[in-house]
Amino acid sequence: MDKIQLIATAAFGLEAVVAREVRDLGYEDVKVENGRVTFTADLLAICRSNLWLRTADRVLLKVGEFKAYSFDELFEKTKALPWGDWIPEDGEFPVEGKSIRSKLFSVPDCQAIVKKAVVEKMKLKYKRDWFEENAAKYRIEVALLNDVATLTIDTSGAGLHKRGYRTLSNKAPLKETLAAGLILLSYWNPDRVLIDPFCGSGTIPIEAALIGKNIAPGMNRSFVSEEWPVIPKDLWRQARKETHDLAQYDRPLRIYGSDIDGEVLKLARYHIEEAMLEDEIHVQKLPVSELASRFDYGCIICNPPYGERLGEVEEVARIYKDMGKVFRKMDTWSQYVITSNPEFETHYGKKADKKRKLYNGRIECTYYQYYGPRPPRPNKEQTQE
C-alpha cells in the first residue's frame, strides 16, 4: 500500500485552488477535473490532506474506476476490487451513489449491486457469511459519469467545511471552504489589512486569520478515518504534530469585519472566540456607506446580499451603489465581491478587472475582482521600527 489514489472533491470553480493546495502539501501527480482533484499519495496523505485542505469538500480514497454498461459488469468489476485491504470484518460500509449520463441510471439499483459485490468479496477475504458492521465507518460511493464507475471510500466523515468553530449559524452562512477560496483567490497576504464590510457570522475574517497564522483548518476536529485500523495511529500523531509545529500563533494580523446587523455580529464574536482569534479580528456594527480605513493599502473581501428574495431588489441595488461610492475612495485597495446578482457591475459603477464563476451552495455566483496598486515595500528604517 505504498501508493494510493485520493480524490479531493471541490465546489465548481474551486478545483484549481484545491489542486494548488494539494501541490503545496508536496503531492505532484495531480489531475484536475470538474468537481474533483485526483492525486497519488501514501497513507500519511489521508491524514495530512484532511487536516490541511481549506477549500476541498472532503477527501475520498479511490478504490477503483472502470467502464460499466450493465449491472453484471458493475457487480463483477466491483467484486474484483481489494475491499478487504481497507474494510475490516466488523467495519460498517453503507453505499451511496449518483449517476450522470450513464446507461446505469437507477441509483438505488447501483447501490444495491455494489453493496452485494463488496459483501461477496468480504466473504472470500474473511471466510464468513455474515458481517455485523458495528465498528468504524467506511462510506462507499459509486459515482457513474458517462458510463465510467468510480468507487471510493470517504476518509473525512463530516464535510471539511466543518472546522469546529461554528457551532451556531445564521440563516444563510457562507461555507468555510468557499470563504477560504475567496481569500486564496485574492491578493491578500498576512502582511496586508483585510476588511469584510458584510462579515455576517464572521466566516471570511476567521478563515483569513487561520490562513494568516498557517493554522490547519482541521486541527481541532476529528475524521472518520482516524478509526481505521489500516492507518497506524502514529501517522495521525505525526500529521497532527505537523499542524502544531507549522502554526504561526504569534503572527500579528490586521483583520476587520463589520455588518449592519447587530444580532449577527453577536454570532461573529462568538465564533471568533470559539476559534480563539479574538485578539486578531475586530468587528463592529457599521453600514457599508460609512466604511473607511486609516490604512493606505489593503484588501476588501465580501459576500454582500444578493437580492434573491422578492422585495430586496431595490435595497440591494442601493447597497451596491453605496459600495461603489465608498470603495472608489479606497482606490489603493484591492476589492473582491461575490454575488449572484447579474446587475452588480451596473449598480457598482465599474467593470471588474477579472471575473470568476463560483457556486455558493447551489447558487451560481460571480467573483468580481478589482485590483489596487501594489503596496510600496517598507524601507529598512521602517522595518526596524
Coordinates of C-alpha atoms in Angstrom, one line a residue:
M1 CA 0.0 0.0 0.0
D2 CA 2.9 2.3 -0.8
K3 CA 0.9 4.3 -3.4
I4 CA -2.8 5.1 -3.2
Q5 CA -5.1 7.5 -5.1
L6 CA -7.0 10.1 -3.3
I7 CA -9.8 12.4 -4.6
A8 CA -10.3 15.9 -3.1
T9 CA -13.8 16.9 -4.0
A10 CA -14.4 20.6 -4.7
A11 CA -17.2 23.1 -5.4
F12 CA -17.3 24.0 -9.1
G13 CA -14.8 26.9 -9.7
L14 CA -12.5 26.0 -6.8
E15 CA -10.8 23.0 -8.4
A16 CA -7.7 24.9 -9.4
V17 CA -7.4 26.3 -5.8
V18 CA -7.7 22.8 -4.3
A19 CA -5.1 21.5 -6.8
R20 CA -2.7 24.3 -5.7
E21 CA -3.3 23.3 -2.1
V22 CA -2.6 19.6 -2.9
R23 CA 0.7 20.6 -4.6
D24 CA 1.6 22.8 -1.7
L25 CA 1.4 19.7 0.5
G26 CA 4.0 18.1 -1.7
Y27 CA 1.9 15.8 -3.9
E28 CA 2.8 16.3 -7.6
D29 CA 0.8 13.7 -9.5
V30 CA -2.3 15.8 -9.7
K31 CA -5.2 15.6 -12.1
V32 CA -7.9 18.3 -12.2
E33 CA -11.4 17.6 -13.3
N34 CA -14.9 19.1 -12.8
G35 CA -15.6 18.9 -9.1
R36 CA -12.6 16.9 -8.1
V37 CA -8.8 16.7 -7.9
T38 CA -7.2 13.3 -8.0
F39 CA -3.7 12.8 -6.7
T40 CA -1.3 9.9 -6.0
A41 CA 0.0 9.7 -2.4
D42 CA 0.6 7.5 0.6
L43 CA -1.3 6.6 3.8
L44 CA 0.1 9.7 5.6
A45 CA -1.6 11.8 2.9
I46 CA -5.0 10.8 4.1
C47 CA -4.2 12.4 7.4
R48 CA -2.4 15.5 6.0
S49 CA -4.9 16.3 3.3
N50 CA -7.9 16.1 5.7
L51 CA -6.1 18.3 8.2
W52 CA -4.8 20.9 5.8
L53 CA -7.1 21.3 2.7
R54 CA -9.0 24.5 3.2
T55 CA -11.1 24.6 0.0
A56 CA -11.9 20.9 -0.6
D57 CA -15.3 19.5 0.5
R58 CA -13.9 16.1 1.5
V59 CA -11.1 13.5 0.8
L60 CA -12.1 10.2 -0.8
L61 CA -10.0 7.1 -1.2
K62 CA -10.2 5.9 -4.8
V63 CA -10.6 2.1 -4.7
G64 CA -11.2 1.6 -8.4
E65 CA -12.5 3.0 -11.7
F66 CA -13.9 1.2 -14.7
K67 CA -16.4 1.2 -17.6
A68 CA -19.8 -0.3 -16.7
Y69 CA -22.6 -0.7 -19.2
S70 CA -24.5 -3.4 -17.4
F71 CA -25.4 -4.4 -13.8
D72 CA -23.4 -7.7 -14.3
E73 CA -20.4 -5.7 -15.3
L74 CA -20.8 -3.4 -12.3
F75 CA -21.1 -6.3 -10.0
E76 CA -18.1 -8.3 -11.3
K77 CA -15.7 -5.3 -11.6
T78 CA -16.7 -4.1 -8.1
K79 CA -16.2 -7.5 -6.6
A80 CA -12.7 -7.7 -8.2
L81 CA -11.5 -4.6 -6.2
P82 CA -9.5 -5.0 -2.9
W83 CA -12.1 -4.1 -0.4
G84 CA -10.7 -6.3 2.3
D85 CA -7.4 -4.3 2.2
W86 CA -9.4 -1.4 3.7
I87 CA -12.5 -2.7 5.4
P88 CA -12.2 -5.0 8.5
E89 CA -14.7 -7.7 9.1
D90 CA -16.6 -5.7 11.6
G91 CA -16.5 -2.4 9.6
E92 CA -19.7 -0.6 8.7
F93 CA -19.9 0.0 4.9
P94 CA -23.0 1.8 3.7
V95 CA -23.2 2.6 0.0
E96 CA -24.3 5.8 -1.6
G97 CA -24.5 6.6 -5.3
K98 CA -25.0 9.0 -8.2
S99 CA -25.4 8.6 -11.9
I100 CA -25.0 11.2 -14.7
R101 CA -25.3 10.5 -18.4
S102 CA -24.9 6.7 -17.9
K103 CA -26.8 3.6 -19.0
L104 CA -27.0 2.5 -15.4
F105 CA -29.2 5.4 -14.3
S106 CA -31.0 3.8 -11.4
V107 CA -29.0 4.9 -8.4
P108 CA -30.8 2.6 -5.9
D109 CA -30.1 -0.5 -8.1
C110 CA -26.4 0.5 -8.4
Q111 CA -26.1 1.0 -4.7
A112 CA -27.6 -2.5 -4.0
I113 CA -25.4 -4.2 -6.6
V114 CA -22.2 -2.5 -5.2
K115 CA -23.2 -3.5 -1.7
K116 CA -23.7 -7.1 -2.7
A117 CA -20.4 -7.2 -4.6
V118 CA -18.5 -5.8 -1.6
V119 CA -20.1 -8.4 0.7
E120 CA -19.2 -11.2 -1.7
K121 CA -15.6 -10.0 -1.8
M122 CA -15.5 -9.7 2.0
K123 CA -16.9 -13.3 2.4
L124 CA -13.9 -14.5 0.4
K125 CA -11.5 -12.4 2.5
Y126 CA -12.8 -13.2 6.0
K127 CA -14.3 -16.7 5.4
R128 CA -17.7 -15.8 6.9
D129 CA -21.2 -15.3 5.6
W130 CA -22.4 -12.5 7.9
F131 CA -21.0 -9.1 8.8
E132 CA -22.3 -7.2 11.8
E133 CA -21.0 -3.8 10.7
N134 CA -20.7 -2.4 14.2
A135 CA -17.2 -0.8 14.1
A136 CA -15.6 2.1 12.2
K137 CA -17.5 3.5 9.2
Y138 CA -16.4 3.2 5.6
R139 CA -18.9 5.1 3.5
I140 CA -18.6 3.7 -0.1
E141 CA -19.8 5.8 -3.1
V142 CA -20.4 4.5 -6.6
A143 CA -20.3 7.5 -8.9
L144 CA -21.3 6.9 -12.6
L145 CA -20.4 9.5 -15.2
N146 CA -20.6 8.8 -18.9
D147 CA -20.7 5.0 -18.1
V148 CA -17.5 5.2 -16.0
A149 CA -17.9 4.0 -12.5
T150 CA -15.7 5.4 -9.8
L151 CA -15.7 3.5 -6.4
T152 CA -14.5 5.5 -3.4
I153 CA -14.4 5.3 0.4
D154 CA -14.9 8.6 2.3
T155 CA -12.0 9.3 4.7
S156 CA -13.4 12.6 6.1
G157 CA -16.7 11.9 7.7
A158 CA -18.3 15.3 8.3
G159 CA -17.6 17.7 5.4
L160 CA -14.3 19.5 5.6
H161 CA -16.1 22.9 5.9
K162 CA -16.9 21.9 9.5
R163 CA -13.9 23.3 11.2
G164 CA -15.3 23.1 14.7
Y165 CA -15.6 26.8 15.5
R166 CA -19.0 27.5 14.0
T167 CA -21.4 25.7 16.4
L168 CA -24.2 28.3 15.8
S169 CA -25.4 29.6 12.4
N170 CA -27.3 32.4 10.8
K171 CA -29.9 31.8 8.1
A172 CA -27.6 31.7 5.1
P173 CA -24.0 31.2 6.2
L174 CA -21.1 31.3 3.7
K175 CA -19.4 27.9 3.7
E176 CA -15.9 27.9 5.3
T177 CA -14.4 26.2 2.2
L178 CA -15.8 28.9 -0.1
A179 CA -14.7 31.7 2.2
A180 CA -11.2 30.3 2.2
G181 CA -11.3 30.0 -1.6
L182 CA -12.3 33.7 -1.9
I183 CA -9.2 34.6 0.2
L184 CA -6.8 32.3 -1.7
L185 CA -8.0 33.8 -5.0
S186 CA -7.3 37.3 -3.8
Y187 CA -4.0 39.2 -3.5
W188 CA -4.3 39.3 0.3
N189 CA -1.4 38.1 2.4
P190 CA -0.8 38.2 6.2
D191 CA 1.1 41.5 6.0
R192 CA -1.9 43.3 4.5
V193 CA -5.0 44.7 6.1
L194 CA -8.3 42.8 5.4
I195 CA -11.8 44.2 5.7
D196 CA -15.1 42.4 5.3
P197 CA -17.9 45.0 5.4
F198 CA -20.6 42.3 5.3
C199 CA -19.0 39.9 7.7
G200 CA -22.2 38.3 9.0
S201 CA -21.3 35.5 11.4
G202 CA -17.6 36.0 10.8
T203 CA -16.6 33.3 8.3
I204 CA -14.3 35.3 5.9
P205 CA -12.4 37.1 8.7
I206 CA -11.9 33.8 10.6
E207 CA -10.8 31.9 7.6
A208 CA -8.3 34.7 6.8
A209 CA -6.9 34.6 10.3
L210 CA -6.4 30.8 10.0
I211 CA -4.6 31.3 6.7
G212 CA -2.6 34.2 8.1
K213 CA -1.4 32.2 11.0
N214 CA -1.0 29.0 9.0
I215 CA -3.3 27.1 11.3
A216 CA -4.6 23.9 9.7
P217 CA -8.4 24.1 9.3
G218 CA -8.9 20.5 10.6
M219 CA -6.6 20.9 13.6
N220 CA -9.5 20.9 16.1
R221 CA -11.8 18.3 14.7
S222 CA -11.8 14.5 14.1
F223 CA -12.1 12.4 10.9
V224 CA -13.8 9.1 10.3
S225 CA -10.6 7.5 9.0
E226 CA -8.9 8.1 12.4
E227 CA -10.7 4.9 13.5
W228 CA -9.5 2.8 10.6
P229 CA -7.0 0.1 11.8
V230 CA -5.3 0.2 8.4
I231 CA -3.9 3.7 9.2
P232 CA -1.4 3.5 12.0
K233 CA -2.1 5.8 14.9
D234 CA 1.5 7.1 14.6
L235 CA 0.7 8.6 11.2
W236 CA -2.2 10.6 12.7
R237 CA 0.1 11.7 15.6
Q238 CA 2.8 12.7 13.1
A239 CA 0.3 14.7 10.9
R240 CA -1.3 16.5 13.9
K241 CA 2.2 17.3 15.3
E242 CA 3.0 18.9 12.0
T243 CA 0.0 21.2 12.3
H244 CA 1.2 22.5 15.6
D245 CA 4.8 22.8 14.5
L246 CA 3.9 24.9 11.4
A247 CA 1.3 27.1 13.0
Q248 CA 2.4 30.7 13.5
Y249 CA 0.3 31.6 16.6
D250 CA 2.2 34.8 17.4
R251 CA 2.0 36.3 13.9
P252 CA 0.2 39.7 14.2
L253 CA -2.7 40.3 11.8
R254 CA -5.0 43.2 10.9
I255 CA -8.4 41.8 10.1
Y256 CA -11.6 43.8 10.5
G257 CA -15.3 42.9 10.0
S258 CA -18.4 45.0 10.1
D259 CA -22.1 44.5 9.5
I260 CA -25.3 46.5 9.9
D261 CA -27.0 43.6 11.8
G262 CA -26.1 43.7 15.5
E263 CA -27.6 40.3 16.2
V264 CA -25.5 38.5 13.6
L265 CA -22.4 40.3 15.0
K266 CA -23.0 38.5 18.3
L267 CA -22.7 35.3 16.4
A268 CA -19.5 36.6 14.7
R269 CA -18.0 37.4 18.1
Y270 CA -19.0 34.0 19.5
H271 CA -17.4 32.2 16.5
I272 CA -14.2 34.3 16.7
E273 CA -13.9 33.3 20.4
E274 CA -14.5 29.6 19.6
A275 CA -11.7 29.9 17.0
M276 CA -9.5 31.6 19.7
L277 CA -8.9 34.6 17.4
E278 CA -10.4 37.4 19.4
D279 CA -7.1 39.2 19.5
E280 CA -6.7 39.1 15.7
I281 CA -10.2 40.0 14.4
H282 CA -12.1 43.2 15.3
V283 CA -15.7 43.6 14.4
Q284 CA -18.2 46.4 14.7
K285 CA -21.7 47.5 13.7
L286 CA -21.4 49.7 10.7
P287 CA -23.3 50.3 7.4
V288 CA -21.1 49.9 4.3
S289 CA -21.9 53.5 3.4
E290 CA -19.7 54.6 6.4
L291 CA -16.8 52.3 5.7
A292 CA -13.4 53.9 5.9
S293 CA -9.8 52.9 7.0
R294 CA -6.7 54.7 8.2
F295 CA -4.6 52.3 6.2
D296 CA -3.5 53.2 2.7
Y297 CA -3.4 49.7 1.3
G298 CA -5.3 46.5 1.9
C299 CA -8.0 44.1 0.6
I300 CA -11.7 44.2 0.9
I301 CA -13.3 40.7 0.5
C302 CA -17.0 40.4 1.0
N303 CA -20.2 38.5 0.3
P304 CA -23.0 41.2 0.2
P305 CA -26.7 40.4 -0.1
Y306 CA -27.7 39.1 -3.5
G307 CA -31.3 40.2 -3.7
E308 CA -32.6 36.7 -4.2
R309 CA -35.9 37.3 -2.4
L310 CA -38.9 39.4 -3.6
G311 CA -38.8 42.9 -2.3
E312 CA -35.0 43.0 -1.9
V313 CA -34.1 44.2 -5.4
E314 CA -34.2 47.9 -4.7
E315 CA -32.5 47.6 -1.3
V316 CA -29.6 45.5 -2.8
A317 CA -29.2 48.0 -5.7
R318 CA -28.8 50.8 -3.2
I319 CA -26.2 48.7 -1.2
Y320 CA -24.2 48.1 -4.4
K321 CA -24.3 51.8 -5.3
D322 CA -23.0 52.6 -1.7
M323 CA -20.3 50.1 -2.2
G324 CA -19.2 51.7 -5.4
K325 CA -19.0 55.2 -3.9
V326 CA -17.2 54.1 -0.8
F327 CA -14.8 51.6 -2.4
R328 CA -13.8 54.1 -5.1
K329 CA -12.5 56.4 -2.4
M330 CA -10.3 53.5 -1.3
D331 CA -8.6 53.3 -4.7
T332 CA -5.3 51.9 -3.4
W333 CA -7.2 48.8 -2.0
S334 CA -7.9 45.6 -3.9
Q335 CA -11.6 44.7 -3.7
Y336 CA -13.3 41.3 -4.1
V337 CA -17.0 40.8 -4.2
I338 CA -19.0 37.6 -4.7
T339 CA -22.7 37.8 -5.7
S340 CA -25.3 36.1 -7.9
N341 CA -26.8 39.5 -8.9
P342 CA -26.2 39.9 -12.7
E343 CA -26.6 43.7 -12.3
F344 CA -23.8 44.1 -9.8
E345 CA -21.3 46.0 -12.1
T346 CA -24.1 48.3 -13.3
H347 CA -25.0 49.4 -9.8
Y348 CA -21.4 49.4 -8.5
G349 CA -20.4 51.6 -11.4
K350 CA -17.3 49.9 -12.6
K351 CA -16.3 46.9 -14.6
A352 CA -14.3 44.3 -12.8
D353 CA -10.6 43.7 -13.7
K354 CA -11.4 39.9 -13.6
K355 CA -14.4 37.7 -13.1
R356 CA -14.7 34.1 -12.0
K357 CA -17.7 31.8 -11.8
L358 CA -18.2 30.2 -8.4
Y359 CA -21.0 28.5 -6.6
N360 CA -22.3 29.5 -3.2
G361 CA -24.1 26.2 -2.4
R362 CA -26.3 25.7 -5.4
I363 CA -26.4 29.4 -6.3
E364 CA -24.3 30.3 -9.4
C365 CA -22.3 33.4 -8.5
T366 CA -19.6 35.7 -10.0
Y367 CA -16.5 36.7 -8.1
Y368 CA -15.7 40.3 -9.1
Q369 CA -12.1 41.3 -8.6
Y370 CA -10.8 44.8 -8.7
Y371 CA -7.1 45.2 -8.3
G372 CA -5.4 48.1 -6.5
P373 CA -1.8 49.1 -6.9
R374 CA 1.0 47.0 -5.3
P375 CA 1.9 48.5 -1.9
P376 CA 5.3 50.0 -1.6
R377 CA 7.9 47.9 0.1
P378 CA 8.8 49.1 3.6
N379 CA 12.4 50.6 3.7
K380 CA 14.9 49.2 6.2
E381 CA 14.3 52.0 8.7
Q382 CA 10.5 51.3 8.8
T383 CA 11.2 47.6 9.1
Q384 CA 13.5 48.2 12.1
E385 CA 10.9 50.4 13.8

